[in-house]
Each structure stands twice: as structure tokens, then as C-alpha cells.
PDB file of C-alpha atoms in Angstrom:
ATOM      1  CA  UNK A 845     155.178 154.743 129.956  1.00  0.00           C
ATOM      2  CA  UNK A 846     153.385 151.802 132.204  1.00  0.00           C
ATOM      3  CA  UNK A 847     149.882 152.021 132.744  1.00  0.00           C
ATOM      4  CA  UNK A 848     150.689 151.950 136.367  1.00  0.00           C
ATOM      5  CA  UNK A 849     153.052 154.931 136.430  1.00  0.00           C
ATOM      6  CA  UNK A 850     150.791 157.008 134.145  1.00  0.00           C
ATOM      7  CA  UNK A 851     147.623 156.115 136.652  1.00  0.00           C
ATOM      8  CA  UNK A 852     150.589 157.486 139.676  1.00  0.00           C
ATOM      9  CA  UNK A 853     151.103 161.039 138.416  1.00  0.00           C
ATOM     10  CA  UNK A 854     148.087 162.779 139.709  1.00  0.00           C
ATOM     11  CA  UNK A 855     148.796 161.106 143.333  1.00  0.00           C
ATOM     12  CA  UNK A 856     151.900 162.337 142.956  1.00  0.00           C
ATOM     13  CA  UNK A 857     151.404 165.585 141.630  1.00  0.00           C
ATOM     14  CA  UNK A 858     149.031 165.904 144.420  1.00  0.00           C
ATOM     15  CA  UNK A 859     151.145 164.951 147.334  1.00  0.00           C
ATOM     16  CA  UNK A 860     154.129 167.871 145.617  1.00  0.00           C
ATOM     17  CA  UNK A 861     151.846 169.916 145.708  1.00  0.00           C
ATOM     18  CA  UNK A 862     150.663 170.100 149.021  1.00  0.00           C
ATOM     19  CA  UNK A 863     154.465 169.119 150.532  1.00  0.00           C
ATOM     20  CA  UNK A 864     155.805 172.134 148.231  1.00  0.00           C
ATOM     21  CA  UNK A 865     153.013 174.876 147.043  1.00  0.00           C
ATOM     22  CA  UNK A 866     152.217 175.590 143.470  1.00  0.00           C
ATOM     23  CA  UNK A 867     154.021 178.819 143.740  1.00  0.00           C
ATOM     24  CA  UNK A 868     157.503 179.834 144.289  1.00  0.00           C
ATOM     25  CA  UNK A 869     159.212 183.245 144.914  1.00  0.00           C
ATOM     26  CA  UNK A 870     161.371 184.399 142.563  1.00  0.00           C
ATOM     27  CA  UNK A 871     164.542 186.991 142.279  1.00  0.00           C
ATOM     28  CA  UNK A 872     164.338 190.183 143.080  1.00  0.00           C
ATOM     29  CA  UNK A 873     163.410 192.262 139.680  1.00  0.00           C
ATOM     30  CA  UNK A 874     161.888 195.479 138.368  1.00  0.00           C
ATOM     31  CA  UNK A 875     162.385 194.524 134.623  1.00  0.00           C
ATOM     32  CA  UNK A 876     162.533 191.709 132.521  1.00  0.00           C
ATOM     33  CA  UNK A 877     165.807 191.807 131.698  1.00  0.00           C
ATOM     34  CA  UNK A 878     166.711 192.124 135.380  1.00  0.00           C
ATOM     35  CA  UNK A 879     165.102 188.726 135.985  1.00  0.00           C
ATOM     36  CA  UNK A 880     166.663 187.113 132.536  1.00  0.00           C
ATOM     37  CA  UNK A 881     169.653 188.506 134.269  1.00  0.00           C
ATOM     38  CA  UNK A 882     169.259 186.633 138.083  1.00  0.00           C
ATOM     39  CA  UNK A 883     168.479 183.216 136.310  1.00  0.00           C
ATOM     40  CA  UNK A 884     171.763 183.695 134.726  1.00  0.00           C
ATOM     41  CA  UNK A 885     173.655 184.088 137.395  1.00  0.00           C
ATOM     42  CA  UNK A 886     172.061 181.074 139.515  1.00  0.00           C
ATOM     43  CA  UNK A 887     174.154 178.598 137.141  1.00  0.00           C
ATOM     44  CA  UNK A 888     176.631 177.069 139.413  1.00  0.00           C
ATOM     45  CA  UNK A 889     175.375 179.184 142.199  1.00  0.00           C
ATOM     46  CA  UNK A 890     172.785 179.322 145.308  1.00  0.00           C
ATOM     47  CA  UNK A 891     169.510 181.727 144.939  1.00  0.00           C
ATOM     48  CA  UNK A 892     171.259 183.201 148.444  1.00  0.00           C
ATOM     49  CA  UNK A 893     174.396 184.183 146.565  1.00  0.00           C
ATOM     50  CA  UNK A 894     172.515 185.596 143.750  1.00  0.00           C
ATOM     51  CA  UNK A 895     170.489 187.619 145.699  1.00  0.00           C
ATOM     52  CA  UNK A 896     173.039 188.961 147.777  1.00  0.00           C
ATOM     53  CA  UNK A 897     174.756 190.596 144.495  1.00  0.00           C
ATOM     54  CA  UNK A 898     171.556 192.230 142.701  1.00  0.00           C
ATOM     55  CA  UNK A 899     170.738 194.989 144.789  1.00  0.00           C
ATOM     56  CA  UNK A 900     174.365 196.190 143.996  1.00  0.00           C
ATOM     57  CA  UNK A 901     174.659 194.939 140.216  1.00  0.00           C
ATOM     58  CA  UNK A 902     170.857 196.819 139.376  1.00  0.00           C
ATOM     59  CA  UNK A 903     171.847 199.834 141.550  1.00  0.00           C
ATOM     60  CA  UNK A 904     175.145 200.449 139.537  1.00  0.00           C
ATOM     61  CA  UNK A 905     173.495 199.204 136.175  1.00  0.00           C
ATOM     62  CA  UNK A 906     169.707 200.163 136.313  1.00  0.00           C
ATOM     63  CA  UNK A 907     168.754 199.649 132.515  1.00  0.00           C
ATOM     64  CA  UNK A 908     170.229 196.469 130.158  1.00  0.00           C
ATOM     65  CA  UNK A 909     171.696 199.083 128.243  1.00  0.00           C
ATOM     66  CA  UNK A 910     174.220 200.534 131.094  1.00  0.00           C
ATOM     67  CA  UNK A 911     175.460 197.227 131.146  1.00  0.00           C
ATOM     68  CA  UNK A 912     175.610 196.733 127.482  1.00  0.00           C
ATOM     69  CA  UNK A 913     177.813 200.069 127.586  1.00  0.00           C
ATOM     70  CA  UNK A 914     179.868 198.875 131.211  1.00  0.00           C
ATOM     71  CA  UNK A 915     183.461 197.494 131.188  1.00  0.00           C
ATOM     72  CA  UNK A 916     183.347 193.648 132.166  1.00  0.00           C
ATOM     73  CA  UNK A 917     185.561 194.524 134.681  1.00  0.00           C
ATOM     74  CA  UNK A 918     182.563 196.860 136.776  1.00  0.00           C
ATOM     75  CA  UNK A 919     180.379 194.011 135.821  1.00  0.00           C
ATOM     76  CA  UNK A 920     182.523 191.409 137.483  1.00  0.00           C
ATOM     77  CA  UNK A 921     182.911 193.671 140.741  1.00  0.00           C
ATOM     78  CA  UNK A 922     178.853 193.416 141.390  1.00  0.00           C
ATOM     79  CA  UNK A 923     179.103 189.370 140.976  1.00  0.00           C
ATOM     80  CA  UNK A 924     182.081 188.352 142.294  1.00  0.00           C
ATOM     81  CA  UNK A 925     180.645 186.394 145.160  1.00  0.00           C
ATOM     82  CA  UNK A 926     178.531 184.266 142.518  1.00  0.00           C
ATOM     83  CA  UNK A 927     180.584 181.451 140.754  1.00  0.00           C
ATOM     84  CA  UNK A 928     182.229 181.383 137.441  1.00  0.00           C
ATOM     85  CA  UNK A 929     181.480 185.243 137.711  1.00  0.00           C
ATOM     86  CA  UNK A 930     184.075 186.138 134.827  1.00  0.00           C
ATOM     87  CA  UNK A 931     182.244 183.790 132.269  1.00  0.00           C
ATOM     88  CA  UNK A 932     178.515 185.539 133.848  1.00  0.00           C
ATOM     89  CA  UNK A 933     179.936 189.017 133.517  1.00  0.00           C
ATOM     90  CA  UNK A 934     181.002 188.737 129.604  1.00  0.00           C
ATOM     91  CA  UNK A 935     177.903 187.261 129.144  1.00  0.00           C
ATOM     92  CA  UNK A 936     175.626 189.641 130.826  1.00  0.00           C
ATOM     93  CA  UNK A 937     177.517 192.302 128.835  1.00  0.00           C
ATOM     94  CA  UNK A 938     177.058 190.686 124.969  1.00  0.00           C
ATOM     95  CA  UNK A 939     173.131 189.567 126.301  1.00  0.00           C
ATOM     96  CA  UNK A 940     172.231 192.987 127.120  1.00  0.00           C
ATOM     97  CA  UNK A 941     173.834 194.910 123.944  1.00  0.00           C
ATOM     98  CA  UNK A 942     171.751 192.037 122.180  1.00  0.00           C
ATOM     99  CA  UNK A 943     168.784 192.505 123.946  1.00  0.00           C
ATOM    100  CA  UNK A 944     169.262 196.467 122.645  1.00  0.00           C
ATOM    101  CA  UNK A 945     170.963 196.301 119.596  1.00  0.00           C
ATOM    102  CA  UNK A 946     168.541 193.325 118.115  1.00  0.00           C
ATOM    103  CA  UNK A 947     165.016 193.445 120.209  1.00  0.00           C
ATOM    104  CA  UNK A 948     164.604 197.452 121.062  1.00  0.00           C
ATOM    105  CA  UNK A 949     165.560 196.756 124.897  1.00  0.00           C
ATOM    106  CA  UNK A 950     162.589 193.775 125.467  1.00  0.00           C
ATOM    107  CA  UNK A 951     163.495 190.525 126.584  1.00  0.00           C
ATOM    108  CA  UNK A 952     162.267 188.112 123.409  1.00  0.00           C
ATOM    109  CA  UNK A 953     159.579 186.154 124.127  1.00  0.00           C
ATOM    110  CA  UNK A 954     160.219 183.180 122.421  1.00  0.00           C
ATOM    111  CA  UNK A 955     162.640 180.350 123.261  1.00  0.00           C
ATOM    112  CA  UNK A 956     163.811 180.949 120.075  1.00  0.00           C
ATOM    113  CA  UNK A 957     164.475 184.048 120.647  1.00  0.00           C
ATOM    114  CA  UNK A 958     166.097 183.827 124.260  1.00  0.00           C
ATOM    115  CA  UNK A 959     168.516 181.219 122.723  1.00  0.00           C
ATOM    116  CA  UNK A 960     170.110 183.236 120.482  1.00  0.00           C
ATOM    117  CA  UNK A 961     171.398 185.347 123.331  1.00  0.00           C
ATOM    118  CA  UNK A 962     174.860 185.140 124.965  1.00  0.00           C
ATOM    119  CA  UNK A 963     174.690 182.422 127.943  1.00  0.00           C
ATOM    120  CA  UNK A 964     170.855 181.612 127.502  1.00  0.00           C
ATOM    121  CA  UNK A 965     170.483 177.952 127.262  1.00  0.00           C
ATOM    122  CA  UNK A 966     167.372 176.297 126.911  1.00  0.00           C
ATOM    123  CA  UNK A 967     166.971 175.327 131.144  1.00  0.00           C
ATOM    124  CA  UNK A 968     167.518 179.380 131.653  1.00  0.00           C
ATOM    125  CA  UNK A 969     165.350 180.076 128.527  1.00  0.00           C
ATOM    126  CA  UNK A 970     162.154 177.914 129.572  1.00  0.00           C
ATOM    127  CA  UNK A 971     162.460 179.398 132.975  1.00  0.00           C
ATOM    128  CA  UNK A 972     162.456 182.807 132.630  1.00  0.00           C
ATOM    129  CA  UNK A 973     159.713 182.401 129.794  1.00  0.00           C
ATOM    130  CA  UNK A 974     157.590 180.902 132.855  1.00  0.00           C
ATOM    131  CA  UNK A 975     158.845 183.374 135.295  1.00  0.00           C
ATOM    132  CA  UNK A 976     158.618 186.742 133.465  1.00  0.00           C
ATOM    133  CA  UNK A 977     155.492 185.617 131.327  1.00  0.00           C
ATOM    134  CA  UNK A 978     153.444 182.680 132.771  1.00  0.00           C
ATOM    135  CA  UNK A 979     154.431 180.956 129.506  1.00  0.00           C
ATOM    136  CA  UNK A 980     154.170 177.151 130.448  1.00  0.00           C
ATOM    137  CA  UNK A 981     156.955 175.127 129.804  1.00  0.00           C
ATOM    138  CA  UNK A 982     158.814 172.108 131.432  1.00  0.00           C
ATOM    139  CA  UNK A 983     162.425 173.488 133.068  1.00  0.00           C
ATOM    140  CA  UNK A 984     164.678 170.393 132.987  1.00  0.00           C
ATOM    141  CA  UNK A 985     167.511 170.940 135.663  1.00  0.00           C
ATOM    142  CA  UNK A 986     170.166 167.917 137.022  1.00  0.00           C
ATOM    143  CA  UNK A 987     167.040 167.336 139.695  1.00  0.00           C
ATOM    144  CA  UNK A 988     163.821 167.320 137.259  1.00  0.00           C
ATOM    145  CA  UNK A 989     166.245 165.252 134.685  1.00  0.00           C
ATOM    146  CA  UNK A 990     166.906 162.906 137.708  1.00  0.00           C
ATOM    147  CA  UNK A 991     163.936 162.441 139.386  1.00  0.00           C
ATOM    148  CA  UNK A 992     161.460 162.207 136.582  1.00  0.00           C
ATOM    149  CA  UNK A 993     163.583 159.510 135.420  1.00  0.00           C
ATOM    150  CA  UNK A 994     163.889 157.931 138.822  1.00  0.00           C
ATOM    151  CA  UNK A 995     159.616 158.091 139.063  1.00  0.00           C
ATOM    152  CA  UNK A 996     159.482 156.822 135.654  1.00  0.00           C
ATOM    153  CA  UNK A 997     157.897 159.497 134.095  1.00  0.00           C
ATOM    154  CA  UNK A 998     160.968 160.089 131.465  1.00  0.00           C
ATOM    155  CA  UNK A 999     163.016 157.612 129.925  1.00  0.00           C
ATOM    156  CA  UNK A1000     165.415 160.101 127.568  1.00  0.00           C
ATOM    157  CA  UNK A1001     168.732 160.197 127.709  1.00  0.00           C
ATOM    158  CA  UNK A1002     169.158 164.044 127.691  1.00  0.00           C
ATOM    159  CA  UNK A1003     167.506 166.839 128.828  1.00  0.00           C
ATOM    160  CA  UNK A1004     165.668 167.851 125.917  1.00  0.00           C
ATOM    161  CA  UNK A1005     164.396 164.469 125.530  1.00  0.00           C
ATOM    162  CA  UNK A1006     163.430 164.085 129.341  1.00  0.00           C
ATOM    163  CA  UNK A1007     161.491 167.780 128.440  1.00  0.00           C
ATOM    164  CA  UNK A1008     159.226 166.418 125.971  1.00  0.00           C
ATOM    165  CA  UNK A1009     158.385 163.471 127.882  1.00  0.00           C
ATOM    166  CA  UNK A1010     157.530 165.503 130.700  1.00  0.00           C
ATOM    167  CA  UNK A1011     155.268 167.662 128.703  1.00  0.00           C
ATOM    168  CA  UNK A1012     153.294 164.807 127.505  1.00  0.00           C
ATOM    169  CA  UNK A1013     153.104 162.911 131.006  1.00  0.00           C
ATOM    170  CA  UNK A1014     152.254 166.290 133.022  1.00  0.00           C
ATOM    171  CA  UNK A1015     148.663 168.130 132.917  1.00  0.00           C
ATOM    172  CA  UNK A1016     150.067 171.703 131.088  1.00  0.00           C
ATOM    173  CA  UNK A1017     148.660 173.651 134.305  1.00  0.00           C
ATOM    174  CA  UNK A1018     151.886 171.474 136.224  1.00  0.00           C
ATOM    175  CA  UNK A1019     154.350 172.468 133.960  1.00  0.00           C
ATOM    176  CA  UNK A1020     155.848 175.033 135.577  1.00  0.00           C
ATOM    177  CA  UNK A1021     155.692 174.733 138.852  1.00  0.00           C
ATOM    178  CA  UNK A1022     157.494 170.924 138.269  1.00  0.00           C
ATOM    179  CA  UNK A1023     160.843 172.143 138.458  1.00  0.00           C
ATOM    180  CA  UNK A1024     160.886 174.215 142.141  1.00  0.00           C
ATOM    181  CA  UNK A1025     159.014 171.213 143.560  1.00  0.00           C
ATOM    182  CA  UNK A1026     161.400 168.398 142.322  1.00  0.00           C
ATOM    183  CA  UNK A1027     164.823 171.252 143.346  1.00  0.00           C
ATOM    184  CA  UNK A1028     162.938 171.485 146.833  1.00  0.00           C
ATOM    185  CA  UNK A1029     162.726 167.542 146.535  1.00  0.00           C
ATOM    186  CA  UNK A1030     165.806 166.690 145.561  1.00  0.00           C
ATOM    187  CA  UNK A1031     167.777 168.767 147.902  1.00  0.00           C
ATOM    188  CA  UNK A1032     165.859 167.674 150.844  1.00  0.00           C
ATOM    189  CA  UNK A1033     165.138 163.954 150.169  1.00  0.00           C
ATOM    190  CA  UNK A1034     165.943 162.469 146.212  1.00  0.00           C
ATOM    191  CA  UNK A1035     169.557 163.653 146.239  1.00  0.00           C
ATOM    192  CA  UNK A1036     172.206 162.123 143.583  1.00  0.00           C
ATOM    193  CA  UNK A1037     173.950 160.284 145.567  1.00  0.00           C
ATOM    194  CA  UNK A1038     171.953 158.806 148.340  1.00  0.00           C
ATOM    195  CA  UNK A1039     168.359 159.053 147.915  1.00  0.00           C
ATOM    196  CA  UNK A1040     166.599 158.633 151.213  1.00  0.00           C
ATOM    197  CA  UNK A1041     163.446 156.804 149.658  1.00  0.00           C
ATOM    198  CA  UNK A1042     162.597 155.428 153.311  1.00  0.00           C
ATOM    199  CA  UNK A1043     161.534 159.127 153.999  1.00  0.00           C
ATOM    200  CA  UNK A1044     159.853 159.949 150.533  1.00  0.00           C
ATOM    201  CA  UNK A1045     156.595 160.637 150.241  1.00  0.00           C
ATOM    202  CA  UNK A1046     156.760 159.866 146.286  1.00  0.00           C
ATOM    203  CA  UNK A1047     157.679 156.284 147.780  1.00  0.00           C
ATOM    204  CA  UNK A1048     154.773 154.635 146.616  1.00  0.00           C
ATOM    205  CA  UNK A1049     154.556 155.970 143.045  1.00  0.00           C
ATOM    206  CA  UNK A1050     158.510 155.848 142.254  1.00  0.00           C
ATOM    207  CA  UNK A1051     158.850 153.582 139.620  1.00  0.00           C
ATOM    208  CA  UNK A1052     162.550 152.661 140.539  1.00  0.00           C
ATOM    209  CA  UNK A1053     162.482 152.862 144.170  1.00  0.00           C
ATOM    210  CA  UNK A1054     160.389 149.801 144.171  1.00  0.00           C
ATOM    211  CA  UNK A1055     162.758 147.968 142.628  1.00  0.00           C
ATOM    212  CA  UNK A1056     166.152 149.274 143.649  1.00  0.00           C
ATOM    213  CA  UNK A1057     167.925 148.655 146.944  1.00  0.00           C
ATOM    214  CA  UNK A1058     167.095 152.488 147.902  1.00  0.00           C
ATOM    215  CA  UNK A1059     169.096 152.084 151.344  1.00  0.00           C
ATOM    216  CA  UNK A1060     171.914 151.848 149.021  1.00  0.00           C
ATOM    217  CA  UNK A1061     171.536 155.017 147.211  1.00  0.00           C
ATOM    218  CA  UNK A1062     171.878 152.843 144.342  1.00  0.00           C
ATOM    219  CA  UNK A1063     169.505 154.690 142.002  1.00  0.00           C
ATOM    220  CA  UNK A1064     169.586 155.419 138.391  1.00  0.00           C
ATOM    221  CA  UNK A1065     168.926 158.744 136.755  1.00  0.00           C
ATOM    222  CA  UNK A1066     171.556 161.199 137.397  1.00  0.00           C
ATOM    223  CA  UNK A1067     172.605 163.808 135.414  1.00  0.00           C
ATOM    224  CA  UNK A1068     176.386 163.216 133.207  1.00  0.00           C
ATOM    225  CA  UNK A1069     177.382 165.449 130.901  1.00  0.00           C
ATOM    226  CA  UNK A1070     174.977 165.021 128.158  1.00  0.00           C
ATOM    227  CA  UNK A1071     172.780 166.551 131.041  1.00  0.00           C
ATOM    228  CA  UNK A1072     175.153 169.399 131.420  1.00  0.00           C
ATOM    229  CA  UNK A1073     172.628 172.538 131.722  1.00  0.00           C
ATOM    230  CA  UNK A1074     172.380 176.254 131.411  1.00  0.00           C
TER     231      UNK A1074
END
């Protein structure tokens, strides 16, 4: 990393901060498995759509192991609004009899431990571990993957690469709260396709705004499919 974008980060953690908070609401959820259970869902999905279907999914299935024991089929009627809600519902069926059957009914607490379960990836891993448990951790999503890269604060080619980076570059106390600021940020101003840098207040420390035609939208960082995440 260049001296110049290392001295950046705290002005730009600074100005995040103030544009976005430090703290973000999460889903709805009594348990931990009900949250494990909303981040899984939000794959391919808005937070709206996702919280439209919970108070019906944890109504009908209260505890992870009524869904462990429910037909697919009842699961898939709770969810169907959310997408790829077939895929979701077999998963949230084989996660919960795992979360029973191998862990006593409580949500590991390891990423280890969350990846061994049926559609937990590392993305929905890190964030539930700093959602449920205040365990810091860098969530790399398409928009952390793409901005960090953009700023210049990553170089890696993939998102576990782009995570360790991040976790080096970032003060630990930043580490969660990263990925809501750069979603907010890249929905509303560092989007894929056209970024509008002549309205970004990360402007001055972006690495490759400076140098790219930004009125183009012809910036670098974008997630393929080696940035594919769950």
C-alpha cells in the first residue's frame, strides 16, 4: 500500500463515519439462529424482502429445531417472496438439523464452525459472527470487494484476499462497521457501473478516482465471479 493511501484511511474512515454512523440496525431476531437465519436469506435479496417474510417464517417455526423437523415445502411457503427461495429453504432445513444434531441447538461461534453449515459462506459467516457476537471481522461483499479496491486499500484478486488486506489497513475497532458503510456507499454514490465520484465525499482519498476518467464510470474493482459471495 502507498504511503499516501495508508496516511488517507483515517480521513476517510472519519468522513464514513459521520456520512453513515458506526452502527447499523439489524434483522429482526429473538435467537441466534433466527439472525444466522435472516443473513441467509438476504443473498440475492433486499433487507425489505427479508423482513417482510420473518415475522411469518419465526411465527410458524419458533425454535431451529421445528424447522430442522418441517417439510421444505412449509419452509418455502414463509420465503417465497425472497429470491432463489427453493435453494434458501433446503438450506435453512439441513443448517438447522446441523445446528441441533452437531452443536446442542447454539449457533457455533467460530467461522470455522459456521462454515461447515449448509449455505454459510464465509461473507454470511463473518457477518453474523459480528452481528450476533460483536466478534470483529472484515465482511467482504461485491461493494466492500469493490470499493476498497477502488480507494486502494486492497489489491487481491478475491474476496478472501481483499479480507486480509482490509484487516491489516483498518484500525480492528472499524472492522465491522466497514461493510454497512461501503453497502450504504455504494448504493448511493460508488455503484458498479457508473460511479458518481463528482459527488463523493471519499473523492479526495480514492486512490483510482484520481486517476481514472470517473465521468466515465470507467473504474476498476468490480466484483466477477471469483468474487461470487455467500
Amino acid at each position: 500500500m502507498k504511503k499516501s493511501t495508508k496516511e488517507a484511511i483515517p480521513q476517510a474512515l472519519a468522513w464514513l463515519d459521520e456520512t453513515y454512523g458506526t452502527q447499523k440496525e439489524g434483522f429482526y431476531h429473538e435467537q441466534p439462529w433466527q439472525l444466522l437465519a435472516a443473513i441467509m436469506l438476504s443473498a440475492q435479496s433486499t433487507d425489505r424482502q427479508v423482513e417482510e417474510v420473518l415475522p411469518t417464517l419465526f411465527s410458524r417455526f419458533p425454535t431451529a429445531e421445528s424447522v430442522a423437523e418441517a417439510d421444505v415445502a412449509a419452509i418455502e411457503d414463509c420465503i417465497r417472496s425472497v429470491g432463489l427461495y427453493q435453494t434458501k429453504a433446503r438450506n435453512l432445513k439441513k443448517c438447522c438439523a446441523q445446528i441441533v444434531e452437531e452443536f446442542g441447538g447454539e449457533v457455533p461461534k467460530t467461522l470455522d464452525g459456521l462454515l461447515g453449515l449448509a449455505g454459510v459462506g464465509r461473507k454470511t459467516g463473518t457477518l453474523f459472527l459480528a452481528d450476533a457476537y460483536g466478534i470483529e471481522g472484515v465482511t467482504v461483499d461485491t461493494h466492500v470487494f469493490r470499493i476498497s479496491r477502488r480507494l486502494g486499500w486492497a489489491k487481491g484478486k478475491n474476496p478472501v484476499q481483499v479480507e486480509r488486506e482490509l484487516m491489516k489497513a483498518l484500525p480492528k475497532d472499524h472492522w465491522n462497521r466497514i461493510n454497512f458503510q461501503l453497502i450504504y456507499h455504494g448504493r448511493a454514490v460508488c455503484r458498479a457501473r457508473r460511479a458518481d465520484c463528482s459527488s463523493c465525499g471519499l473523492a479526495a482519498w480514492c486512490e483510482q478516482g484520481r486517476r481514472e476518467t470517473c465521468g466515465q464510470g470507467r473504474l476498476e474493482g468490480g466484483c466477477n465471479r471469483a468474487g461470487a459471495m455467500v
